[in-house]
Amino acid sequence: MISNLQSTSEIVDRDEIFREVCNIHERCFPSLGGAPVENWEFQTNEYTLTVGLFELLTRLSFIGLNESSSKGLKHGESGHFLPEEVGDDKLKEYLIEYLECVCQESKAISQKPVSERHRVINGGRDSKGSPHVVAGEGTGIVHTAPGCGDVDHKIGKARGLVGIAPLGEDGRFQEGFGPFTGREAIDPATVDLVIEQLREKHLLVAVEQYPHIYPHCWRTGDELVFRLVDEWFINMDWREEIKEVTRAIEWLPDSIDGQNREVEWLTNMRDWMISKKRFWGLALPIWVNPEDPTDFEVIGSLDELKQRAVEGWNDFEGNTPHRPWIDGVKIRSERTGAVLSRIEDVGNPWLDAGITPFSTMGYNHDRKTWEEWFPADFVTECFPGQFRNWFYSLLSLATMMRYDETDDPAEKRPFKTLLGHRLVMDERGKPMHKSDGTAIWFEEAAEQLGVDTLRWMYLAQNPASDLRFGTRHPDQPVTLNTPEGPISQTKEGMPTCLVTSKPADEVRRQFLIPLWNSYAFFVNYARLDEYDPGAVKIPAAGRQEIDRWILSRLQSLIATAHEAFPAYDVARFVNSAGDFIDDLSNWYIRRNRRRFWRSKDAHDNDKLAAYQTLHEVMLTLSQLLAPVIPFLAERIYQNLAFGRDLLATSSANGDTRRGGDWPESVHLCNYPQVNPDLLDPELNLRTATAQRIVRLGHQVREQANLRVRQPLAEIRVCCVNADDRAAIEQFADVIADELNIKSIQPVEHLDGIVQYTYKPNLKTLGPKCGKLLGAIRQELPLLPAEQLAPLRVGDNVTVTVGGTPVALAPEDVLVSTEQSSDWGSADEAGLQVALLLKLTPALIQEGMARDFVRQVQQARKEANLEIEDRIVIEFHSSAPLVLETIEQWRDYILGETLGNEARPGELTPENSRSVLMGDETIRLRITKAS
């Protein structure tokens, strides 16, 4: 048995869901002079027909239908009635056609006296309509059974209807229901019996399958049946005080509006049902007179129970206050003197969970300690259901426990900050269950996806959105290699199966692998050059601008961490760390590779500065990320701080020198602090602008299908402010190098290259502008483009149309572009770039040389050559352009590939590979130089 609040309603379409239209005799509409009519009723839960009444919507227009013809009803005739607006074609088929006899302000129709229908209980009649019946579906008459449903029970209580509870705890009919006694309510055989009896009594018009909303168990997915039982409740007439406590708490994240959602629940909630029909659980301290349920008492402590006990205390003492021991204790009623027994019910689990701040912190016996720890600083749970469960129980019980102790809501709150989050779902966004094998066990996810990967996934997730974790494949068992040895079963005895996760794949691809590759890049070259981290530090001012930039970016990340962690906004920090890793890997290291590639030179301070910068960044980054990815961070830290693992051979005495300066573990380090001397916001901003220009340039190349290896002649950048122009001037060489472009020009507009056309969006402007819309359609395309340009960057503009000022938002205007065939363009937030796409013979030849270098580098990789290995390059081609290109670009090719020589050779398919160089196919072979 589960409570109404634990059920879930789903749209179901099973074989045995029926729509039944029943006619009830011996009732008529007074306005028709007392003539008997048949009233057709709509029903989907068959078993409730055994204990039901019928209700009709008041003020619903009905149409009368003659039984034997298509004519309307006359005075004294019998017939059928249906709502004038029937929303179902199938029902129309059953009812033949509409006529125009309308009965307004109809009254409810009662069935026969309950005593004539049931042998269980005598009942009365009801003659009241219900607003729960709606037109447009069914017949306008709906069946209600006050003992078989939540809404029905409310209607019954409000109107004094008899509530008959036909089902026992096992969901079967109790004694007194004739052929239904002992039958399971939702058994298809029971449904068939209901239909058979309706048909025998000539009460059945039609049966068909009908999909509808029906509650299911949230644990098993089984269909539920409602059963009317007695329970214990707490009167929640102090909800206003709870609301005030709720408003004294910080609810995160802001996007879920947690405070208002909790207040809304408190406003609309019913009294709190605290009892459960179970054996295991918190024993409710309620003692009741078996002969008089109104004679009950609530015991507040074990000491009070001991004093009041008149029976069973000696057997109970020494046991925990749970069943069966506490059930033997009896007390005497102070009001009547009768002996009271404890109720058999146990408490709602949320009652126990909500009292935790008091029951576990010594509220009753160590108030000083309790005051030191109350309230909690932080709690977190999934929010879809906890507004009415754990959050609610904590708030309610804390408010009541301190009701007479303080008037300050802040002193009553059980916690200061709450972080709500949504749910972990499978790849399709569906819940995962043990019953269908989709639940992913920790061992499976940890061993196959990696624990650091999981932590990054969870911490980077927006808590207001579900995390679509992945999929467990129960048909693909796997053996997992754990530190304790191989396992093929979880601790729960389930077979371990393949787990796949797209979010985990993305975390590894975008963040963890680039982070590890950056670390590996450093240690590999540091080992080759015997880099000594203990060498004299080169001041930041003496390092290259790109070194100062990455150190400044690191300071910004440290600042973000100090802002995000105290605000419980870990996702902000993790996502910022991801952006930093991208900058480190795809900008700093990629653009600095040649500094590390240079030959070892003890006097090369620029190369030393590069090593010191990257070492400092990686070491600090391991400390910053330790709370997020503790294992990978520890591995990086141990090597960089103590020279273990990949750096172990860097120097004979480096380990001791470094080991004495650092804590034993990254998790014992002080968290990094911002160094203001290294923070340069202006440099960060200008570099970010340069990166945006490069990104837009790559976008244009991709649209034009031009690889970056193919050089282009010119890029023009349209600047909207002085900061953008300053960034272009400062990073012109960088932008040109990144995009492989010969010239970069900052400009104020792209006239002659890009033409913008502005048209009104009639969907948004129509409701706003009304009569002005015609004038806007005519005049908007004629306005100067520069006047409307702010719309492209998300700003509003005001224009004059027909002598009237009109405010235009970006969504009010449709913008289209046309551009010169020789150019390609892209824009983002006001920044526009245009690339000249026309290729000259010289540009084509340079692109071929770059292609050749790429093919040689790929051949080096596949030959498993060491980074420092020199090579000899051989090629074969009869194309003059290929031979001319290699000869003209020989120095560039040899320098980029560590080649000693590039020469023609007699190559065959057996001893060489076929590769593309521009549009030409050539043969290529490399060998390690002797």
mmCIF file of C-alpha atoms in Angstrom, residues 754-906:
data_model
loop_
_atom_site.group_PDB
_atom_site.id
_atom_site.type_symbol
_atom_site.label_atom_id
_atom_site.label_comp_id
_atom_site.label_asym_id
_atom_site.label_seq_id
_atom_site.Cartn_x
_atom_site.Cartn_y
_atom_site.Cartn_z
ATOM 1 C CA VAL A 754 28.303 42.157 -47.233
ATOM 2 C CA GLN A 755 24.850 43.595 -47.925
ATOM 3 C CA TYR A 756 22.202 43.398 -45.165
ATOM 4 C CA THR A 757 18.460 43.436 -45.827
ATOM 5 C CA TYR A 758 15.976 44.184 -43.054
ATOM 6 C CA LYS A 759 12.326 43.102 -43.173
ATOM 7 C CA PRO A 760 9.611 43.382 -40.495
ATOM 8 C CA ASN A 761 8.640 40.262 -38.573
ATOM 9 C CA LEU A 762 4.876 40.470 -38.937
ATOM 10 C CA LYS A 763 4.228 37.913 -36.162
ATOM 11 C CA THR A 764 5.738 40.146 -33.475
ATOM 12 C CA LEU A 765 5.102 43.607 -34.953
ATOM 13 C CA GLY A 766 1.452 42.999 -35.858
ATOM 14 C CA PRO A 767 0.168 42.887 -32.236
ATOM 15 C CA LYS A 768 2.532 45.714 -31.189
ATOM 16 C CA CYS A 769 2.078 48.218 -34.015
ATOM 17 C CA GLY A 770 -1.437 47.665 -35.300
ATOM 18 C CA LYS A 771 -2.282 50.289 -37.902
ATOM 19 C CA LEU A 772 1.372 51.285 -38.319
ATOM 20 C CA LEU A 773 2.262 47.847 -39.662
ATOM 21 C CA GLY A 774 1.612 48.820 -43.292
ATOM 22 C CA ALA A 775 3.894 51.823 -43.061
ATOM 23 C CA ILE A 776 6.599 49.746 -41.366
ATOM 24 C CA ARG A 777 6.478 47.187 -44.171
ATOM 25 C CA GLN A 778 7.056 49.955 -46.715
ATOM 26 C CA GLU A 779 9.618 52.114 -44.914
ATOM 27 C CA LEU A 780 11.775 49.663 -42.931
ATOM 28 C CA PRO A 781 13.675 48.265 -45.961
ATOM 29 C CA LEU A 782 14.470 51.849 -47.015
ATOM 30 C CA LEU A 783 16.125 52.915 -43.748
ATOM 31 C CA PRO A 784 19.955 53.229 -43.658
ATOM 32 C CA ALA A 785 21.599 49.906 -42.795
ATOM 33 C CA GLU A 786 23.797 51.516 -40.139
ATOM 34 C CA GLN A 787 20.690 52.746 -38.281
ATOM 35 C CA LEU A 788 19.441 49.167 -37.952
ATOM 36 C CA ALA A 789 22.866 47.584 -37.368
ATOM 37 C CA PRO A 790 22.458 47.410 -33.538
ATOM 38 C CA LEU A 791 19.661 44.880 -34.046
ATOM 39 C CA ARG A 792 22.241 42.361 -35.305
ATOM 40 C CA VAL A 793 24.063 42.424 -31.969
ATOM 41 C CA GLY A 794 20.953 42.091 -29.844
ATOM 42 C CA ASP A 795 20.281 45.759 -29.124
ATOM 43 C CA ASN A 796 16.995 47.622 -29.552
ATOM 44 C CA VAL A 797 16.613 50.596 -31.890
ATOM 45 C CA THR A 798 14.003 53.321 -32.280
ATOM 46 C CA VAL A 799 13.033 54.419 -35.776
ATOM 47 C CA THR A 800 10.508 56.927 -37.081
ATOM 48 C CA VAL A 801 7.795 55.509 -39.328
ATOM 49 C CA GLY A 802 5.007 57.720 -40.645
ATOM 50 C CA GLY A 803 6.081 60.429 -38.234
ATOM 51 C CA THR A 804 5.713 58.095 -35.239
ATOM 52 C CA PRO A 805 8.645 56.719 -33.188
ATOM 53 C CA VAL A 806 8.650 52.887 -33.179
ATOM 54 C CA ALA A 807 10.816 50.823 -30.811
ATOM 55 C CA LEU A 808 12.175 47.704 -32.511
ATOM 56 C CA ALA A 809 13.599 44.667 -30.702
ATOM 57 C CA PRO A 810 15.897 42.145 -32.452
ATOM 58 C CA GLU A 811 13.045 39.651 -32.756
ATOM 59 C CA ASP A 812 10.937 42.263 -34.599
ATOM 60 C CA VAL A 813 13.207 42.338 -37.646
ATOM 61 C CA LEU A 814 14.274 39.566 -40.031
ATOM 62 C CA VAL A 815 17.854 40.085 -41.248
ATOM 63 C CA SER A 816 19.214 38.465 -44.406
ATOM 64 C CA THR A 817 22.657 38.859 -45.980
ATOM 65 C CA GLU A 818 24.143 38.856 -49.443
ATOM 66 C CA GLN A 819 27.890 38.864 -50.036
ATOM 67 C CA SER A 820 30.377 39.144 -52.864
ATOM 68 C CA SER A 821 31.296 35.826 -54.483
ATOM 69 C CA ASP A 822 35.008 36.457 -53.765
ATOM 70 C CA TRP A 823 34.403 36.882 -50.017
ATOM 71 C CA GLY A 824 33.029 34.902 -47.131
ATOM 72 C CA SER A 825 31.804 36.452 -43.872
ATOM 73 C CA ALA A 826 30.617 35.623 -40.355
ATOM 74 C CA ASP A 827 29.585 37.680 -37.332
ATOM 75 C CA GLU A 828 29.069 37.240 -33.587
ATOM 76 C CA ALA A 829 27.817 39.779 -31.054
ATOM 77 C CA GLY A 830 28.743 42.762 -33.212
ATOM 78 C CA LEU A 831 32.105 41.443 -34.379
ATOM 79 C CA GLN A 832 32.200 40.817 -38.158
ATOM 80 C CA VAL A 833 34.918 39.249 -40.253
ATOM 81 C CA ALA A 834 35.275 38.788 -44.007
ATOM 82 C CA LEU A 835 37.872 36.586 -45.727
ATOM 83 C CA LEU A 836 38.999 37.020 -49.321
ATOM 84 C CA LEU A 837 38.508 33.527 -50.773
ATOM 85 C CA LYS A 838 40.061 34.099 -54.201
ATOM 86 C CA LEU A 839 43.269 32.030 -54.642
ATOM 87 C CA THR A 840 46.374 33.113 -56.566
ATOM 88 C CA PRO A 841 48.933 30.633 -57.981
ATOM 89 C CA ALA A 842 51.375 31.536 -55.214
ATOM 90 C CA LEU A 843 48.776 30.839 -52.528
ATOM 91 C CA ILE A 844 47.900 27.516 -54.118
ATOM 92 C CA GLN A 845 51.573 26.474 -54.145
ATOM 93 C CA GLU A 846 52.034 27.402 -50.491
ATOM 94 C CA GLY A 847 48.962 25.356 -49.591
ATOM 95 C CA MET A 848 50.462 22.353 -51.393
ATOM 96 C CA ALA A 849 53.670 22.717 -49.375
ATOM 97 C CA ARG A 850 51.686 22.692 -46.145
ATOM 98 C CA ASP A 851 49.822 19.581 -47.340
ATOM 99 C CA PHE A 852 53.158 17.898 -47.972
ATOM 100 C CA VAL A 853 54.342 18.716 -44.421
ATOM 101 C CA ARG A 854 51.172 17.286 -42.945
ATOM 102 C CA GLN A 855 51.591 14.012 -44.862
ATOM 103 C CA VAL A 856 55.195 13.687 -43.688
ATOM 104 C CA GLN A 857 54.170 14.331 -40.070
ATOM 105 C CA GLN A 858 51.518 11.638 -40.330
ATOM 106 C CA ALA A 859 54.092 9.220 -41.716
ATOM 107 C CA ARG A 860 56.395 10.020 -38.757
ATOM 108 C CA LYS A 861 53.599 9.261 -36.331
ATOM 109 C CA GLU A 862 52.735 5.946 -37.930
ATOM 110 C CA ALA A 863 56.433 4.973 -37.998
ATOM 111 C CA ASN A 864 56.561 5.449 -34.184
ATOM 112 C CA LEU A 865 59.567 7.748 -34.419
ATOM 113 C CA GLU A 866 60.786 9.601 -31.346
ATOM 114 C CA ILE A 867 60.192 13.331 -31.152
ATOM 115 C CA GLU A 868 63.876 14.112 -31.698
ATOM 116 C CA ASP A 869 64.496 11.628 -34.565
ATOM 117 C CA ARG A 870 65.754 13.161 -37.844
ATOM 118 C CA ILE A 871 64.461 11.750 -41.149
ATOM 119 C CA VAL A 872 65.094 11.495 -44.891
ATOM 120 C CA ILE A 873 62.112 12.259 -47.172
ATOM 121 C CA GLU A 874 61.660 10.632 -50.564
ATOM 122 C CA PHE A 875 58.871 11.428 -53.012
ATOM 123 C CA HIS A 876 57.794 10.605 -56.563
ATOM 124 C CA SER A 877 55.626 12.698 -58.896
ATOM 125 C CA SER A 878 55.663 13.672 -62.548
ATOM 126 C CA ALA A 879 53.576 16.824 -61.985
ATOM 127 C CA PRO A 880 55.677 19.965 -62.592
ATOM 128 C CA LEU A 881 53.725 21.915 -59.981
ATOM 129 C CA VAL A 882 54.600 19.344 -57.295
ATOM 130 C CA LEU A 883 58.311 19.366 -58.142
ATOM 131 C CA GLU A 884 58.407 23.147 -58.318
ATOM 132 C CA THR A 885 56.583 23.501 -54.972
ATOM 133 C CA ILE A 886 58.866 21.106 -53.077
ATOM 134 C CA GLU A 887 61.955 22.797 -54.478
ATOM 135 C CA GLN A 888 60.741 26.302 -53.645
ATOM 136 C CA TRP A 889 59.533 25.356 -50.140
ATOM 137 C CA ARG A 890 62.350 22.915 -49.282
ATOM 138 C CA ASP A 891 63.689 24.802 -46.255
ATOM 139 C CA TYR A 892 60.190 25.160 -44.767
ATOM 140 C CA ILE A 893 59.456 21.447 -45.293
ATOM 141 C CA LEU A 894 62.715 20.250 -43.728
ATOM 142 C CA GLY A 895 62.381 22.627 -40.793
ATOM 143 C CA GLU A 896 58.831 21.551 -39.952
ATOM 144 C CA THR A 897 59.497 17.801 -40.212
ATOM 145 C CA LEU A 898 63.025 17.475 -38.738
ATOM 146 C CA GLY A 899 64.139 16.367 -42.184
ATOM 147 C CA ASN A 900 67.766 16.167 -43.260
ATOM 148 C CA GLU A 901 66.932 15.781 -46.940
ATOM 149 C CA ALA A 902 63.926 15.807 -49.340
ATOM 150 C CA ARG A 903 64.716 14.083 -52.648
ATOM 151 C CA PRO A 904 62.952 12.376 -55.568
ATOM 152 C CA GLY A 905 63.045 8.583 -55.519
ATOM 153 C CA GLU A 906 61.961 5.527 -57.464
#
